[in-house]
Tab-separated table of C-alpha atoms in Angstrom:
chain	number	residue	atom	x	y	z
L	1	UNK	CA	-16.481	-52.249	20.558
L	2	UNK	CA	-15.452	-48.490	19.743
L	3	UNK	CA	-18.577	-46.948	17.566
L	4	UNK	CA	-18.062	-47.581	13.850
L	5	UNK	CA	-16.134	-51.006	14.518
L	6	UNK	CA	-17.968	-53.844	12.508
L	7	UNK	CA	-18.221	-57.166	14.216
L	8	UNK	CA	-19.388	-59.874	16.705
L	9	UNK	CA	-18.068	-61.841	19.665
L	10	UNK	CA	-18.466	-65.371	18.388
L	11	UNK	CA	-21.753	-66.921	20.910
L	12	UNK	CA	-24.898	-69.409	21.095
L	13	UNK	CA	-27.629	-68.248	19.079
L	14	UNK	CA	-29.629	-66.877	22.163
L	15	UNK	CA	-28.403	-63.656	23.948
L	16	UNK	CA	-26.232	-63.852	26.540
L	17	UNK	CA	-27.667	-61.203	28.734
L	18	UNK	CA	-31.178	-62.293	28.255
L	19	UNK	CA	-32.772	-62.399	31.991
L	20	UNK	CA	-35.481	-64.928	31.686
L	21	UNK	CA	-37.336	-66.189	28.646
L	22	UNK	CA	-40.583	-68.304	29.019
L	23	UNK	CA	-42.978	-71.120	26.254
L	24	UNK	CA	-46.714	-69.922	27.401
L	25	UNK	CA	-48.810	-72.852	26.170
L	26	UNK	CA	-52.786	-72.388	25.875
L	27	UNK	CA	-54.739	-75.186	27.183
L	28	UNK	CA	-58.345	-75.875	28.030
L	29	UNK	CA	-60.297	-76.528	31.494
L	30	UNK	CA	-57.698	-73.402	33.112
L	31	UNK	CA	-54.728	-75.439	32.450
L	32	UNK	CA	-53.336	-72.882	30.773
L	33	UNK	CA	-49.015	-72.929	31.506
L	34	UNK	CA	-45.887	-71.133	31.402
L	35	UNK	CA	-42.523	-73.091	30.888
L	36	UNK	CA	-40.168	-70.378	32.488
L	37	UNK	CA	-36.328	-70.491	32.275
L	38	UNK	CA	-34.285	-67.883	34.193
L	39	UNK	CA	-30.958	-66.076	32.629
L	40	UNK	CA	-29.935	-67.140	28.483
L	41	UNK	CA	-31.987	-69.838	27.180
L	42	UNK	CA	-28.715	-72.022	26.607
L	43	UNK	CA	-28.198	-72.583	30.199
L	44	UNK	CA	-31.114	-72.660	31.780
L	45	UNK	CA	-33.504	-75.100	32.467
L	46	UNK	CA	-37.761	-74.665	31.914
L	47	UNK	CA	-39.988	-75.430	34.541
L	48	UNK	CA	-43.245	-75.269	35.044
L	49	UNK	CA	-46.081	-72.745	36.412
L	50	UNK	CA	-49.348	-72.664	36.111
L	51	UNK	CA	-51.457	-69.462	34.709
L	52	UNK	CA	-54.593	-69.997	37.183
L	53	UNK	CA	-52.572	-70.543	40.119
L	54	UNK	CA	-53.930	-70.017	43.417
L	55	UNK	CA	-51.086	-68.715	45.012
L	56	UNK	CA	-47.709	-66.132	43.926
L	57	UNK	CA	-44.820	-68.112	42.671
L	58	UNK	CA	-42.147	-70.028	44.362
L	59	UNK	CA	-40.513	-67.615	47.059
L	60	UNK	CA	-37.133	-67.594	45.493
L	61	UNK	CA	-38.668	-66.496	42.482
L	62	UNK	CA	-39.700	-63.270	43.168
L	63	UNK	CA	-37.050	-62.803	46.803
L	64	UNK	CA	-35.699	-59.268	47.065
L	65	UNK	CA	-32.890	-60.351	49.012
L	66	UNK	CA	-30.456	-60.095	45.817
L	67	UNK	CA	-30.759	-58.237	42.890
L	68	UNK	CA	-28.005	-58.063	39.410
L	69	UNK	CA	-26.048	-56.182	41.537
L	70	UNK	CA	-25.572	-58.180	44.656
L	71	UNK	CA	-25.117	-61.990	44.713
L	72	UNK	CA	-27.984	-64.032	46.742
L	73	UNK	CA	-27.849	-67.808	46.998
L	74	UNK	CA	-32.141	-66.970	47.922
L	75	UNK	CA	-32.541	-65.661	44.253
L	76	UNK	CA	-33.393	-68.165	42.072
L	77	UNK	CA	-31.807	-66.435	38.781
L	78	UNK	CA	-28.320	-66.079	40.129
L	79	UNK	CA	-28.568	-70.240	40.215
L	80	UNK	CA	-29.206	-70.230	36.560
L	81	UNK	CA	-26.811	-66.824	35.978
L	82	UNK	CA	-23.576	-68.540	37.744
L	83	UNK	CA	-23.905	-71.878	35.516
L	84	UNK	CA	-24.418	-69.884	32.561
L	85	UNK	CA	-21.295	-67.451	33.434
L	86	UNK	CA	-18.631	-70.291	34.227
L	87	UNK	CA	-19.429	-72.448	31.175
L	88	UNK	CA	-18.278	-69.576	28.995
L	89	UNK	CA	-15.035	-70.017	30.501
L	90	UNK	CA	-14.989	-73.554	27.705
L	91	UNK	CA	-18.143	-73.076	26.009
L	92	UNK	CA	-17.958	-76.260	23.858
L	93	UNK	CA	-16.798	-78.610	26.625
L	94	UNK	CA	-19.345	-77.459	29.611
L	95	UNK	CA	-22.344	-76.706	27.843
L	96	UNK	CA	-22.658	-80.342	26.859
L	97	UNK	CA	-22.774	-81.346	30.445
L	98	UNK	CA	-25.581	-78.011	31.143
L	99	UNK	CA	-28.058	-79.418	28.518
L	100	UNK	CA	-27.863	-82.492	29.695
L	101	UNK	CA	-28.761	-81.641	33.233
L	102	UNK	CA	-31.265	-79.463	31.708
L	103	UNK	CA	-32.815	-81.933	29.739
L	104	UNK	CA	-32.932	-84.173	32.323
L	105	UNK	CA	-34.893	-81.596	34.845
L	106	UNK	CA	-37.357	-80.881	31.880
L	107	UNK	CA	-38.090	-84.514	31.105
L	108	UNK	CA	-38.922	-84.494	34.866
L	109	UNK	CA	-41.039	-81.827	34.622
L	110	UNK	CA	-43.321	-83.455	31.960
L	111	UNK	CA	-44.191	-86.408	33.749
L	112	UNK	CA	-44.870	-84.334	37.003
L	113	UNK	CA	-47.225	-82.805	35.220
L	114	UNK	CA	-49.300	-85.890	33.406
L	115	UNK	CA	-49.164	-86.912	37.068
L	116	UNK	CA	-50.671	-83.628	38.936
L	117	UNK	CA	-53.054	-83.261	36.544
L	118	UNK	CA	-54.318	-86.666	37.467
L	119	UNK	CA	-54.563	-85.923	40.874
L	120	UNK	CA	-56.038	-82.566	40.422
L	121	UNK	CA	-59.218	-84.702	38.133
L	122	UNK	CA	-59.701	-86.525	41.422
L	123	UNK	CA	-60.013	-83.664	42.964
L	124	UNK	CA	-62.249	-82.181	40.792
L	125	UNK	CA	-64.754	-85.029	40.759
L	126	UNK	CA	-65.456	-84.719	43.964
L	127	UNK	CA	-65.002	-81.126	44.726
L	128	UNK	CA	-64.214	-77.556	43.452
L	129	UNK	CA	-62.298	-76.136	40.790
L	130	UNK	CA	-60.427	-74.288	42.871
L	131	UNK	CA	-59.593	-77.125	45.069
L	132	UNK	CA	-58.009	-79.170	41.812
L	133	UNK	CA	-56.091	-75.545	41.062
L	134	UNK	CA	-54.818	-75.079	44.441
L	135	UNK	CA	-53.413	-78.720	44.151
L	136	UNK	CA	-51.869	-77.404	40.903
L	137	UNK	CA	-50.175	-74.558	42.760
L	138	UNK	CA	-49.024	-76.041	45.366
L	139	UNK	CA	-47.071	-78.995	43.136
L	140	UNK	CA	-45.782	-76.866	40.407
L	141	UNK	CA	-44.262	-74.063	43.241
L	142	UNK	CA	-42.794	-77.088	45.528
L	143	UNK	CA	-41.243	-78.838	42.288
L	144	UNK	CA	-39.797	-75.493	41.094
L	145	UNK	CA	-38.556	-74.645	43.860
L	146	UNK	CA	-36.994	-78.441	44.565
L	147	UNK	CA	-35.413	-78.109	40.798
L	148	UNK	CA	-34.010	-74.697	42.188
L	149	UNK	CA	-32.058	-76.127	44.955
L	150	UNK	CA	-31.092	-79.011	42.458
L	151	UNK	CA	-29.369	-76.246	39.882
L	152	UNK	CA	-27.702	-75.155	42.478
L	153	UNK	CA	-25.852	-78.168	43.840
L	154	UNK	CA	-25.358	-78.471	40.052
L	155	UNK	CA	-23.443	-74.816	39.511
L	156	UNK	CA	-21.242	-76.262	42.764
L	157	UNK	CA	-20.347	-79.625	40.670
L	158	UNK	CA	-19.338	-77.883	37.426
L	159	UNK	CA	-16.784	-75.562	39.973
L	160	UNK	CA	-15.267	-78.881	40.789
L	161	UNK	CA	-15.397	-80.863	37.497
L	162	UNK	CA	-13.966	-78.165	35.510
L	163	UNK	CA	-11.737	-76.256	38.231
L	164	UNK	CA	-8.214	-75.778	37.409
L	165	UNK	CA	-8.595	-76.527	33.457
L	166	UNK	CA	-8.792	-79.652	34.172
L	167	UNK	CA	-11.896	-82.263	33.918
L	168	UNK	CA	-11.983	-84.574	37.141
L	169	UNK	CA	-14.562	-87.360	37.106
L	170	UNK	CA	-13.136	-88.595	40.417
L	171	UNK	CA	-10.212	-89.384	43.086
L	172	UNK	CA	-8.261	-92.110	41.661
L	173	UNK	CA	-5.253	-91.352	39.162
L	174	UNK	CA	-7.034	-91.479	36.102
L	175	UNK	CA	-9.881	-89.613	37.563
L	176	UNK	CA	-9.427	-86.545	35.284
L	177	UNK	CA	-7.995	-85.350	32.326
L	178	UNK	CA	-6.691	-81.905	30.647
L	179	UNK	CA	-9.073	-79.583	28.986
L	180	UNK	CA	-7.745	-79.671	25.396
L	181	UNK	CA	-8.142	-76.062	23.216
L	182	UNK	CA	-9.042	-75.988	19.259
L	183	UNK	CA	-6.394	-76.703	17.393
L	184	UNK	CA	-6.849	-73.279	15.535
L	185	UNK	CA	-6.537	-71.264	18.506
L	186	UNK	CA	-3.519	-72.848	19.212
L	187	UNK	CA	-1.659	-72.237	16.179
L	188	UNK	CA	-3.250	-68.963	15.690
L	189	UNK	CA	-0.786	-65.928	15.450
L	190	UNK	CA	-3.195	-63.453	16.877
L	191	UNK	CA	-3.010	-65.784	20.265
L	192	UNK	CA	0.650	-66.323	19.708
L	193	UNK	CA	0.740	-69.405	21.921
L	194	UNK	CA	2.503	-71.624	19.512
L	195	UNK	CA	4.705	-68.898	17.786
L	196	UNK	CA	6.095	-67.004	21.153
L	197	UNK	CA	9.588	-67.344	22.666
L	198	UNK	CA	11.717	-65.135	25.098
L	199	UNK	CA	12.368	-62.486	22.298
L	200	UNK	CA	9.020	-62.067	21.150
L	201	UNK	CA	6.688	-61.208	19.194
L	202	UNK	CA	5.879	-57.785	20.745
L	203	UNK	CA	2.124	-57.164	21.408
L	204	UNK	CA	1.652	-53.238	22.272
L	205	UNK	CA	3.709	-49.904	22.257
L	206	UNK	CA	6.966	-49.658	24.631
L	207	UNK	CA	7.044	-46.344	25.751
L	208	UNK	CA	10.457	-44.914	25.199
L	209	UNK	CA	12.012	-42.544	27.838
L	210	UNK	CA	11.272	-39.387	25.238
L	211	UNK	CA	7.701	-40.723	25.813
L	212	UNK	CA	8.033	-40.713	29.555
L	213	UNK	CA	9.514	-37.422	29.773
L	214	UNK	CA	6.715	-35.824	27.784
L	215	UNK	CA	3.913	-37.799	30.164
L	216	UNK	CA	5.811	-36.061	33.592
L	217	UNK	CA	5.786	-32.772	31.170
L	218	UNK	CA	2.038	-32.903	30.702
L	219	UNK	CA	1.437	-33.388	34.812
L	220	UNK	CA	3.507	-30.672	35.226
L	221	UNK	CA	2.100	-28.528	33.077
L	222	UNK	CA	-1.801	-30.019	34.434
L	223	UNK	CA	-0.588	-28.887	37.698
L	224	UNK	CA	0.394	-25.298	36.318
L	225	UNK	CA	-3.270	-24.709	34.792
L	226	UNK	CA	-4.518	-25.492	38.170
L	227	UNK	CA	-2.420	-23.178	40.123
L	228	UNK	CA	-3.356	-20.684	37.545
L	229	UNK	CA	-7.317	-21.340	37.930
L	230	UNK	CA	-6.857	-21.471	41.947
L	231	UNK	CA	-5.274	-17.689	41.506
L	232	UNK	CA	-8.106	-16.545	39.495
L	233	UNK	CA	-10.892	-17.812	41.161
L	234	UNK	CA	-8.801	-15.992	44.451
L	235	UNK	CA	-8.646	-12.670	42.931
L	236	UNK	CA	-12.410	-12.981	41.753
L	237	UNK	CA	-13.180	-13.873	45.196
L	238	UNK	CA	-11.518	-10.700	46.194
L	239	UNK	CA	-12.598	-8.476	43.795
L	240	UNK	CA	-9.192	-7.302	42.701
L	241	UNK	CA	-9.599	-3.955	40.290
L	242	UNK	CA	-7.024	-4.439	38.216
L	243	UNK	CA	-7.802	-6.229	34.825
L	244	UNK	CA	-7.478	-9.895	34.387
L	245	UNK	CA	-5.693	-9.939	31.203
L	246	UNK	CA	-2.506	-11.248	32.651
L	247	UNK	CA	-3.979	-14.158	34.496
L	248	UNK	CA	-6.347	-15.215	31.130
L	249	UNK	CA	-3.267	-14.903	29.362
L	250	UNK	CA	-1.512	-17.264	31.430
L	251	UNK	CA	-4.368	-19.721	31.267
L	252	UNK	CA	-4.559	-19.748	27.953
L	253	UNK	CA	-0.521	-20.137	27.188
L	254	UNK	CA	-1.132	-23.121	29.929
L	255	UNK	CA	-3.976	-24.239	27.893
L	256	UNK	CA	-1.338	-24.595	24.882
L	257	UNK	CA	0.987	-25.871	25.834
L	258	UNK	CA	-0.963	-28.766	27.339
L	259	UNK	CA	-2.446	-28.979	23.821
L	260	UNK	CA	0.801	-28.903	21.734
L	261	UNK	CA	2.376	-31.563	24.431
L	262	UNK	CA	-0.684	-33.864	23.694
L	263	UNK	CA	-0.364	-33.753	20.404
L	264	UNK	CA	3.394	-34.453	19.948
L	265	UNK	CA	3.588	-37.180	22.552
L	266	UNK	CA	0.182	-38.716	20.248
L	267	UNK	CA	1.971	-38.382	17.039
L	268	UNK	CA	5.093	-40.321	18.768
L	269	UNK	CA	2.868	-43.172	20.358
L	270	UNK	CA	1.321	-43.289	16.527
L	271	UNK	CA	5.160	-43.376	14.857
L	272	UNK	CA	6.282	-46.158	16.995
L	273	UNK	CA	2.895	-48.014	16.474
L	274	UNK	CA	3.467	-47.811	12.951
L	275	UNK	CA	6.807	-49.112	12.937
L	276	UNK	CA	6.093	-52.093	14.493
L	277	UNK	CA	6.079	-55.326	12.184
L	278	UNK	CA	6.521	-58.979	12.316
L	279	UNK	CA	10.131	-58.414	12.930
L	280	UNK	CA	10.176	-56.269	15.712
L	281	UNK	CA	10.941	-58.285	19.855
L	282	UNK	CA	10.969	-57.521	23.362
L	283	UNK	CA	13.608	-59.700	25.336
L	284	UNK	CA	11.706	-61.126	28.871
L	285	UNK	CA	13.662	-59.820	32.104
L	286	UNK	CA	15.525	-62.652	33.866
């Protein structure tokens, strides 16, 4: 928003352009675990890493070969980025289906756990430490990066149950249904949806041909102050001996009448602006 404009794009409590966010839970016997989520918190789902892990994390969790900037189906935050992004396109309706699959990979996640830590005892009656941490590793990597592949077959499935504004559960003829907007918006005049016909109402300014004239006046008169800088910077170049006061002057008269154009056609696009009200229409071309 231009500086000084009070407001706030209506949102989920947590940040939209958060990157990652993570739960670090202390535990006992180097059990110790991080519960990381790539991308906003409201679309993502937690998983699982251990703090004395034997090994780096899963490969597509730290895989160069996409960054913000370029799109990677090896990186695992664009899977969690691209579901977040598309369910903005009907918040209310998609989300719903995102924490679900999110709870659903998290409940997962638990169990897995109660279960490798069971193992990794075993292993640590009858052997090292590190053996029972390496067993840690290895499971909590392989499920993440399992749950990885998972999110992304999901992002695919919300492209196809929510394509085309419309919500399609399957093939038969009752096997989707419209996506339905808030009544408010709807009837809102600021939309205009319910409230527009072929004369109207007018959104914007509709530049008269006064207007126009005085745009093709100012590139005209542009293209005069740079012909006039051109010949200056020539007779610098040549080290003419004759004073420069004619060519400053013309820059400056350029300068202006640039200025005075500016202003005028401003103070017209500010008139007509003004003028507009609840009454004024535009007529659609056939």
């Amino acid at each position: 928003a231009p500086k000084g404009v009070k407001g706030q794009w209506e949102r989920a409590v947590s940040v939209h352009r958060t990157a990652y966010s993570f739960i670090c839970v202390a535990r006992p016997a180097r059990r110790s675990m991080l519960w990381f989520g790539y991308d906003a918190p409201h679309g993502t789902a937690y998983l699982p890493l251990y703090a004395a892990a034997t090994a780096g994390a899963p490969a597509s969790y730290r895989s160069h070969a996409g960054f913000q900037s370029e799109f990677s189906t090896e990186v695992a935050w664009w899977a969690f980025n691209l579901v977040n992004q598309y369910q903005d396109l009907n918040f209310a309706l998609i989300n719903a289906d995102v924490r679900k699959k999110a709870q659903e990979v998290e409940s997962m996640a638990m169990r897995e756990v109660s279960r490798w830590e069971a193992e990794a005892d075993t292993a640590l009656s009858s052997s090292s430490g590190l053996a029972a941490e390496t067993i840690l590793t290895d499971r909590s990597n392989s499920f993440a990066e399992a749950r990885v592949g998972e999110w992304w077959k999901f992002a695919w499935s919300l492209f196809a149950k929510f394509g085309r504004y419309q919500v399609t559960f399957n093939e038969s003829e009752a096997g989707n249904a419209g996506q339905t907007y808030p009544d408010w918006w709807l009837h809102s005049p600021d939309v205009g949806f319910s409230i527009w016909t072929p004369q109207g109402p007018i959104h914007g300014v509709n530049f008269t041909e006064s207007m126009l004239s005085d745009l093709s006046r100012l590139a005209a008169v542009a293209q005069e102050l740079q012909a006039a800088r051109l010949e200056q910077q020539r007779l610098r170049a040549a080290r003419f001996q004759e004073p420069m006061g004619g060519v400053a002057v013309l820059a400056f008269s350029g300068v202006l009448a640039a200025m005075l154009f500016l202003l005028n056609f401003t103070y017209k696009l500010g008139l007509k602006h003004g003028k507009l009200n609840s009454d004024d229409c535009y007529f659609a071309q056939p």
